[in-house]
Coordinates of C-alpha atoms and ligand atoms in Angstrom, one line a residue:
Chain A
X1 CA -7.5 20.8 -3.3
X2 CA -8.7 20.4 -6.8
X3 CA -12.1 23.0 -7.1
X4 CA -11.5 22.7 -11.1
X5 CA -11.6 18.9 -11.3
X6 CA -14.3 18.6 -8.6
X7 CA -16.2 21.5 -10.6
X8 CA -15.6 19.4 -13.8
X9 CA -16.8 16.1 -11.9
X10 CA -19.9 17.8 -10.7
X11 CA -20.5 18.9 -14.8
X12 CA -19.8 15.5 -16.1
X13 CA -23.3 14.1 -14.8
X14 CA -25.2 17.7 -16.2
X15 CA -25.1 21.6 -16.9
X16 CA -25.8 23.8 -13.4
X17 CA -25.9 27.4 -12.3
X18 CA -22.6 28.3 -10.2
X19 CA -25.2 28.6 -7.7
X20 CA -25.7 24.5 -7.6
X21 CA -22.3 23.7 -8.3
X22 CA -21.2 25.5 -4.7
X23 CA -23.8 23.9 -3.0
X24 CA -22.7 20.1 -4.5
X25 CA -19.4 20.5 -3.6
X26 CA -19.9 22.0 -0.3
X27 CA -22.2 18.8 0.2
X28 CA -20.1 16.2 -1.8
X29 CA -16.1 17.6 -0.9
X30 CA -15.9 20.1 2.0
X31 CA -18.6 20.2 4.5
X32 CA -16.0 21.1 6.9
X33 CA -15.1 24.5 4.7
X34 CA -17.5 26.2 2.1
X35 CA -16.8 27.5 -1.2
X36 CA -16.9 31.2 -1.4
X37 CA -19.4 31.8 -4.3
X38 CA -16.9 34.1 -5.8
X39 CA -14.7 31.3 -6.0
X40 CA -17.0 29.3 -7.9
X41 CA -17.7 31.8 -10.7
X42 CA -13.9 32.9 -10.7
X43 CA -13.2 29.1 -11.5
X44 CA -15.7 28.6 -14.0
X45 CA -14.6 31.5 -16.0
X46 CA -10.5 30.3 -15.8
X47 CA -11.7 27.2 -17.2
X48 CA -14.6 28.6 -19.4
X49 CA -11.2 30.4 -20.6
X50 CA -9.9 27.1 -21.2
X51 CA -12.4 25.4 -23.3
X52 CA -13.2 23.1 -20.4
X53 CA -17.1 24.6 -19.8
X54 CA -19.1 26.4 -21.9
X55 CA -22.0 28.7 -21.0
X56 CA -25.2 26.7 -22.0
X57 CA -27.8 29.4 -21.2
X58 CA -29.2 32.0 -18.9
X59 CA -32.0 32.2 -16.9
X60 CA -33.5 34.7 -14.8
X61 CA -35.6 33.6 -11.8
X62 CA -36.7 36.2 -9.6
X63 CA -33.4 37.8 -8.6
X64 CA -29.7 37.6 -10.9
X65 CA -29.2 36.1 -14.0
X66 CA -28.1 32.7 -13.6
X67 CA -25.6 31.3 -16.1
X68 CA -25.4 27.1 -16.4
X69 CA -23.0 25.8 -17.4
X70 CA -21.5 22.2 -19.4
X71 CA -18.7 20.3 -19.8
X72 CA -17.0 20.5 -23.3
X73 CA -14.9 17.6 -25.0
X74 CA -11.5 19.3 -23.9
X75 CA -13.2 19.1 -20.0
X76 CA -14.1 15.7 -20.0
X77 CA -10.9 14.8 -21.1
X78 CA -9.3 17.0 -18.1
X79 CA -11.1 15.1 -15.8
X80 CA -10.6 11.7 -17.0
X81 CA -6.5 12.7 -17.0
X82 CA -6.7 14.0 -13.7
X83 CA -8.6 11.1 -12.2
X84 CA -6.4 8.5 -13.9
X85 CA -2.8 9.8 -13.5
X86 CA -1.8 9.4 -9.8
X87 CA -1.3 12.4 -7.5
X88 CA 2.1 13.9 -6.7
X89 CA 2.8 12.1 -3.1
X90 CA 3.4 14.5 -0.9
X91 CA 2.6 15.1 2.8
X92 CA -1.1 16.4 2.9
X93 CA -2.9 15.1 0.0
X94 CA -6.4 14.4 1.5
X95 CA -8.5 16.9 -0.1
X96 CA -7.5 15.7 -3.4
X97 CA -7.6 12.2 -2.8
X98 CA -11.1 12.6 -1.2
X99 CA -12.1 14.9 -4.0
X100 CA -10.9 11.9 -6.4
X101 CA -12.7 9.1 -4.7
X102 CA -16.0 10.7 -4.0
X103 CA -16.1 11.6 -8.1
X104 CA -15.0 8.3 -8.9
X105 CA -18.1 7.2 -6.9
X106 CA -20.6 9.8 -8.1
X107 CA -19.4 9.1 -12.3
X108 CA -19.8 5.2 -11.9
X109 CA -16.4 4.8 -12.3
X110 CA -14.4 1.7 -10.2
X111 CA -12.5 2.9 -6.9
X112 CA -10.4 0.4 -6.9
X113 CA -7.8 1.3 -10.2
X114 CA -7.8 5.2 -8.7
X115 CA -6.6 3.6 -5.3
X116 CA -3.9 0.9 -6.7
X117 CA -2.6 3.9 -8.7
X118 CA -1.6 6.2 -5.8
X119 CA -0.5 3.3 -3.6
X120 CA 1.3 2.7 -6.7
X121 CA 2.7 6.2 -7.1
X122 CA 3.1 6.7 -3.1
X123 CA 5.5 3.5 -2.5
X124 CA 7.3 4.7 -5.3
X125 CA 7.8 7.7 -3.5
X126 CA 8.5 5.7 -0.5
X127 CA 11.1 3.4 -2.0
X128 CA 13.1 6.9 -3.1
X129 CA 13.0 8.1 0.7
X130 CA 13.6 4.8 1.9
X131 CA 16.8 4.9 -0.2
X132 CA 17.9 7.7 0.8
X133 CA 17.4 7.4 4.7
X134 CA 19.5 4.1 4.6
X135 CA 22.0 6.2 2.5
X136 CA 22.0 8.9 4.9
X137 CA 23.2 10.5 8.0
X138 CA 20.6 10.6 11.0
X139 CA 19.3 13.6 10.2
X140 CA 18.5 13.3 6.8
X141 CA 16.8 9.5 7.4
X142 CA 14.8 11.9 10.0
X143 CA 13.3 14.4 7.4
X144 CA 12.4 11.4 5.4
X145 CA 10.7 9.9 8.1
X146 CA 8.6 12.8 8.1
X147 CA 7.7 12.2 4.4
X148 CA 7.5 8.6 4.7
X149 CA 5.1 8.7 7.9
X150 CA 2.5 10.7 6.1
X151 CA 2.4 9.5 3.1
X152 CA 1.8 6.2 4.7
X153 CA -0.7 7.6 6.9
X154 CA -2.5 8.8 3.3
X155 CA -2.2 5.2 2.4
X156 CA -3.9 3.9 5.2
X157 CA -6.7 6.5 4.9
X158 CA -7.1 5.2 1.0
X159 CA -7.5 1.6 2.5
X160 CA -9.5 2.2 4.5
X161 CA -11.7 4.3 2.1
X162 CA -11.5 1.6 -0.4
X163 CA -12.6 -1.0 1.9
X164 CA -15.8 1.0 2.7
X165 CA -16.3 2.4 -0.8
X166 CA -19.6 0.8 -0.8
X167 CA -21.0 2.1 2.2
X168 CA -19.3 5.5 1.5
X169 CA -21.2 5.3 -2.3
X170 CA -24.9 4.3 -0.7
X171 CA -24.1 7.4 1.6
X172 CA -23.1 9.7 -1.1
X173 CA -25.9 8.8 -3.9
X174 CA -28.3 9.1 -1.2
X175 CA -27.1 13.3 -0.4
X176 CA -30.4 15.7 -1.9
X177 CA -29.5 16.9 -5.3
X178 CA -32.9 18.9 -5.4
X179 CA -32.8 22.8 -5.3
Chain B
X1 CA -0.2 -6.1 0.0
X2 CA -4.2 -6.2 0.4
X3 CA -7.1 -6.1 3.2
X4 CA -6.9 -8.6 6.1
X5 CA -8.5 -11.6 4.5
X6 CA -7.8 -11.0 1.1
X7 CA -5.8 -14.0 0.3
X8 CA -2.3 -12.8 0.7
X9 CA -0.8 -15.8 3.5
X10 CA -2.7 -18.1 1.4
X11 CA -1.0 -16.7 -1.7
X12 CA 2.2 -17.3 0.1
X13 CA 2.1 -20.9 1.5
X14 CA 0.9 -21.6 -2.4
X15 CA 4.3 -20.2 -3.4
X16 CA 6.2 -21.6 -1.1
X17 CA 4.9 -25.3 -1.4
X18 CA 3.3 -25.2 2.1
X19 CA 0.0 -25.5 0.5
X20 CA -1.0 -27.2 -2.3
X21 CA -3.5 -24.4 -4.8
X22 CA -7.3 -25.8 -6.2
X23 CA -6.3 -24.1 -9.3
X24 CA -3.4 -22.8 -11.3
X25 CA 1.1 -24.0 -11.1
X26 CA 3.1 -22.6 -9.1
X27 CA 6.6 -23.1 -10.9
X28 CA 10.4 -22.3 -9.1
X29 CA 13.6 -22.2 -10.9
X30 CA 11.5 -23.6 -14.3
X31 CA 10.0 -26.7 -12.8
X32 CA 6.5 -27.3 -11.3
X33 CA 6.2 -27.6 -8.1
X34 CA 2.9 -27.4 -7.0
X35 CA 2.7 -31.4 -8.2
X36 CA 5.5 -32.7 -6.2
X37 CA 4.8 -35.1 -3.2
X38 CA 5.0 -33.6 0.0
X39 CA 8.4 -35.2 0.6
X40 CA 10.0 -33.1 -2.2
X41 CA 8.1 -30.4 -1.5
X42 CA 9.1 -30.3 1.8
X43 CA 12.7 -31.3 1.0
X44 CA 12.6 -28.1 -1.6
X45 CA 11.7 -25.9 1.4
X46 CA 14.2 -26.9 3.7
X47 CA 17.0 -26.2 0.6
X48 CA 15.5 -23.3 -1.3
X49 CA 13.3 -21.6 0.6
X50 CA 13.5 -19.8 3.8
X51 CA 10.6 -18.3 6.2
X52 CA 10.2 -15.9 8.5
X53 CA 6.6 -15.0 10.2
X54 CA 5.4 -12.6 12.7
X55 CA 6.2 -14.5 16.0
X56 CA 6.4 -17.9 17.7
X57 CA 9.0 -19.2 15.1
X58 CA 11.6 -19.9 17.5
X59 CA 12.1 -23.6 19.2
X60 CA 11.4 -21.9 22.4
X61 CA 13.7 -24.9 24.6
X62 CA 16.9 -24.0 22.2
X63 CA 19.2 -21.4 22.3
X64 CA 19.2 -18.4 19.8
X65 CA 22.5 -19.9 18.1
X66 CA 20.6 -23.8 18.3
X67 CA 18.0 -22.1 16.7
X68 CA 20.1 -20.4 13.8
X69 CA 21.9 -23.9 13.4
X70 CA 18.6 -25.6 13.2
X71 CA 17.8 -25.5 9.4
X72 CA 21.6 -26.8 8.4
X73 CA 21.5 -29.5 11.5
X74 CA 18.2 -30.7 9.5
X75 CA 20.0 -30.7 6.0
X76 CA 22.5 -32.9 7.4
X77 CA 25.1 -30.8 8.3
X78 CA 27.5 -31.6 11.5
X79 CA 26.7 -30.1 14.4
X80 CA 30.4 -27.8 14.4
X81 CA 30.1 -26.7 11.4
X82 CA 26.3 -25.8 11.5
X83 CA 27.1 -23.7 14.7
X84 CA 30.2 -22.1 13.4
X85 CA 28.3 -20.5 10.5
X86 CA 25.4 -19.6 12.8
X87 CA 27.6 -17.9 14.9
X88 CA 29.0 -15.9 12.3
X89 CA 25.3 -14.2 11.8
X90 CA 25.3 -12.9 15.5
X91 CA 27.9 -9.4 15.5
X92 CA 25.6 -8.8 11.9
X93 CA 22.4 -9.1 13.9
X94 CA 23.5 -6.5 16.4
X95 CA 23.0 -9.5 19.3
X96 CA 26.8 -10.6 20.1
X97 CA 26.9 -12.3 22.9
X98 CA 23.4 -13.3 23.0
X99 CA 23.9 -16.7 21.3
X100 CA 23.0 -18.7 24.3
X101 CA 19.6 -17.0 25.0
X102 CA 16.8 -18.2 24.4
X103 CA 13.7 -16.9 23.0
X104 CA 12.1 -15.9 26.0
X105 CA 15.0 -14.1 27.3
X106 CA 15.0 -11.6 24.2
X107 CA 12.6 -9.0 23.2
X108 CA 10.7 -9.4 19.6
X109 CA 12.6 -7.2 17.9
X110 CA 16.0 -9.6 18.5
X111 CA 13.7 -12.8 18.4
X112 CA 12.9 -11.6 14.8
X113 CA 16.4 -10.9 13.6
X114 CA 17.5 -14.6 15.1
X115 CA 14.3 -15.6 12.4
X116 CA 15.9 -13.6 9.6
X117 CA 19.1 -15.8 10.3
X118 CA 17.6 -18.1 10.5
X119 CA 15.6 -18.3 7.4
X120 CA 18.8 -17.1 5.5
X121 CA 21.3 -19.2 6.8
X122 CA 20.9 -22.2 4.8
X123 CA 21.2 -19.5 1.7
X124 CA 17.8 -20.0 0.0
X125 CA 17.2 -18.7 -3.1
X126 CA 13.8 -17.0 -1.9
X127 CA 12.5 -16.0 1.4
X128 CA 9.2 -15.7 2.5
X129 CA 8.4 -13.5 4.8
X130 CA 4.9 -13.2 6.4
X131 CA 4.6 -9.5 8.4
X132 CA 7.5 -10.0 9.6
X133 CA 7.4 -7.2 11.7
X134 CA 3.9 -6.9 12.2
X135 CA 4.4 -7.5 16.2
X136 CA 7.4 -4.7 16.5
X137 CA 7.7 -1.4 16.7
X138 CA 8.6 0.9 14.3
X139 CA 12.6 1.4 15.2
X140 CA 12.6 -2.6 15.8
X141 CA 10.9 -3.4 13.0
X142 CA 13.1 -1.2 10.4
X143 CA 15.8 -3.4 11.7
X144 CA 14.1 -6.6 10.6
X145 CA 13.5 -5.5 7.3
X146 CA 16.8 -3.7 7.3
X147 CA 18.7 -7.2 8.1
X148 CA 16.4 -8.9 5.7
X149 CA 16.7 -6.9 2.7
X150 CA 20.1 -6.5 3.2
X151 CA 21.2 -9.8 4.2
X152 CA 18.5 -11.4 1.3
X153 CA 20.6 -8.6 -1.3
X154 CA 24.0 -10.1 -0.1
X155 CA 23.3 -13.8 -1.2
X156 CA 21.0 -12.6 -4.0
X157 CA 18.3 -14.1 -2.4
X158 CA 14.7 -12.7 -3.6
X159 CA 12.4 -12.1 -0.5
X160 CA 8.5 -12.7 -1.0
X161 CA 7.4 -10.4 1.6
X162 CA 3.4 -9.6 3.0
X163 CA 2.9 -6.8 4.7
X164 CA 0.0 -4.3 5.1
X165 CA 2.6 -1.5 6.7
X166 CA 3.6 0.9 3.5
X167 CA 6.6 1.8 5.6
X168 CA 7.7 -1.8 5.6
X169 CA 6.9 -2.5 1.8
X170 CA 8.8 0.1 0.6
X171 CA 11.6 -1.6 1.5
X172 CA 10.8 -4.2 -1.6
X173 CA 11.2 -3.0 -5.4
X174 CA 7.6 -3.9 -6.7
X175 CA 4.1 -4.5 -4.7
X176 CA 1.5 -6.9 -5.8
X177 CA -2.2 -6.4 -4.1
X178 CA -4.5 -8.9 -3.2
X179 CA -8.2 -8.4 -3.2
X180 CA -10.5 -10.9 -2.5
X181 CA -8.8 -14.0 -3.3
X182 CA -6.8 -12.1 -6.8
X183 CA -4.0 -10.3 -7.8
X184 CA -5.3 -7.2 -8.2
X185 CA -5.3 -6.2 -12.0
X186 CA -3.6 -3.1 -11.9
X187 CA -0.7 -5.1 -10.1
X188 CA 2.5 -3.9 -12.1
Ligands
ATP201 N1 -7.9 -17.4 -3.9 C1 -8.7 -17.8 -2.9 N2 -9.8 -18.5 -3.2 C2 -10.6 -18.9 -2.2 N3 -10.3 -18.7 -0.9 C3 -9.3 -18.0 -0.6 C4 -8.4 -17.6 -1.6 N4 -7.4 -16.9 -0.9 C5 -7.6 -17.0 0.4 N5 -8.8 -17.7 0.6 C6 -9.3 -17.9 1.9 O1 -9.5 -16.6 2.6 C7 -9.2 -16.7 4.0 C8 -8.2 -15.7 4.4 O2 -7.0 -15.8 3.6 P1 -5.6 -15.4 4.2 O3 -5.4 -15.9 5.6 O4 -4.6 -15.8 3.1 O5 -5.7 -13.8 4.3 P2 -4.7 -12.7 4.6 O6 -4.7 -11.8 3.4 O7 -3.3 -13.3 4.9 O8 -5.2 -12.0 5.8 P3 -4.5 -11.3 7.1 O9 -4.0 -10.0 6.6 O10 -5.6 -11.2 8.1 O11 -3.4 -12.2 7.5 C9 -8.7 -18.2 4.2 O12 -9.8 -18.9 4.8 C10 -8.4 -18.7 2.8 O13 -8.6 -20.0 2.7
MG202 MG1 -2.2 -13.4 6.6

């Protein structure tokens, strides 16, 4: 799971208070498992450290000082890299690939390039094992069936996804931003 | 590869000459084709191309061997010879001593490698294949596109294959996807 890039998504559209940015991505990526809040402010100062966000200002409410934060150049251009070079396939992508779709979805961008660029990068992946469990003895074709059944099983789920991107971005645009 | 309905059979029988496209050439070994009458068209199919679909390819009242012989008996080959080379496919298929079933006496896995025969016995210089194994198994269906590939490799055949199983298309070098009707931009 990517929290930088999803972090870095979630700044693209505007500045917010680490506070925000765990609720977002608890909303947007991981319903299922919430970001620790120390987690959030961990990760923004690793990539504050990396010229990626920049503190913008710091306002007091009625409680802590809350620090919001923006993207810089040097982040943008992280997340555009991340979200147009192709994961690593490997067994047990999903968060990632979620994380990738539902960002290409909030930022306007097109799902379909993202997709054909892991299928892309997964059959390549595929061909290799493919070549090797022809090659091989039995039990070496099985530990690439392993490889080759989920990765094709992440495939499926990307179909799938892509072939109910719209519903999926009527659904997303529609989750409460308001604090 | 590409969503049920996206275009990719129709893509297919516009490649092999089965279906004449609205728009655009289809050319094969640097000559149109898409322009021919159906006779050449059809004779091109029987010479150059071979096919293989999902099921229900089989001449159901003939023999597993009749049906391998069948493309070759049409080209005008004699009858011997025709059935001498088809026999020659059967110990490769993993079904010797099968030659005299027929189709309803094998199981789909074996009914699809008698297809692969027979689409490649007549040597084409492309096959098409349309999910091929898209009504087996996974073990039975590895064996298709083992046979295939391997078979289509041996006489340097290229094999135009649709499938919407990544397991199965990783059997071919490079994918092409089809989205509503197009080759997908991104196709490389
Ligand atoms: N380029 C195109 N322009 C217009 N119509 C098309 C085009 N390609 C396909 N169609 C039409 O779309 C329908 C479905 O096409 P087709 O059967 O080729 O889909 P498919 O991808 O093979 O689907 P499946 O995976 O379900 O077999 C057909 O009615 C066909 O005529
Ligand atoms: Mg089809």
């Amino acid at each position: 799971m990517s929290v930088p890039h999803a972090l870095l998504g979630l700044l693209e559209r505007e500045p917010h208070h680490g506070y925000d940015l765990k609720r977002l991505f608890d909303a947007y990526f991981a319903p299922d498992r919430p970001l620790a809040y120390a987690q959030v402010y961990s990760t923004l100062a690793r990539m504050e450290g990396r010229g990626q966000v920049r503190l913008e200002g710091v306002e007091r409410v009625d409680g802590p000082d809350r620090r919001r934060f923006a993207i810089t150049t040097d982040g943008h251009l992280e997340l555009e890299r991340w979200l147009s070079e192709p994961l690593v396939p490997e067994p047990h992508l999903q968060a990632a690939l979620f994380t990738k779709v539902v960002l290409a979805i909030l930022s306007g961008r097109p799902v379909e390039p993202l997709v054909d660029a892991e299928r892309h990068a997964h059959l390549e992946r595929m061909r290799e094992l493919t070549a090797i469990r022809r090659a091989g003895a039995l039990q070496v074709a099985l530990l690439a069936d392993y490889c080759l059944f989920h990765l094709e099983a992440d495939l499926r789920w990307l179909d799938v996804t892509a072939a109910r991107v719209d519903e999926l971005r009527a659904q997303i645009l529609t989750v409460k931003e308001d604090r | 590869m590409g969503p049920s309905g996206s275009g990719k059979s129709t893509l297919l029988h516009c490649l092999a000459g089965i279906l004449p496209p609205d728009g655009g050439s289809v050319t094969f070994d640097g000559a149109r084709i898409d322009d021919l009458g159906e006779g050449d068209r059809s004779r091109l199919r029987r010479t150059a191309f071979g096919f293989v679909f999902q099921f229900g390819q089989l001449v159901p009242e003939l023999s597993a061997l009749e049906n391998v012989s069948l493309p070759l008996l049409l080209n005008g080959v004699r009858r011997s010879v025709a059935e001498a080379a088809a026999a020659e496919w059967f110990p490769r298929l993993g079904l010797d001593g099968m030659e005299r079933r027929r189709p309803g006496e094998m199981s789909g896995g074996q009914s699809q490698r008698v297809a692969v025969a027979r689409a490649l016995v007549t040597e084409p210089s492309v096959v098409f294949a349309d999910e091929p194994t898209g009504a087996l198994d996974t073990i039975a269906g590895e064996q298709v596109m083992e046979l295939l590939t391997s078979a289509a490799a041996r006489q340097n055949a290229s094999v135009l294959l649709v499938t919407h199983e990544a397991r199965v298309a990783a059997f071919a070098q490079r994918e092409i996807v089809v989205r509503d009707g197009r080759v997908s931009g991104s196709a490389r």
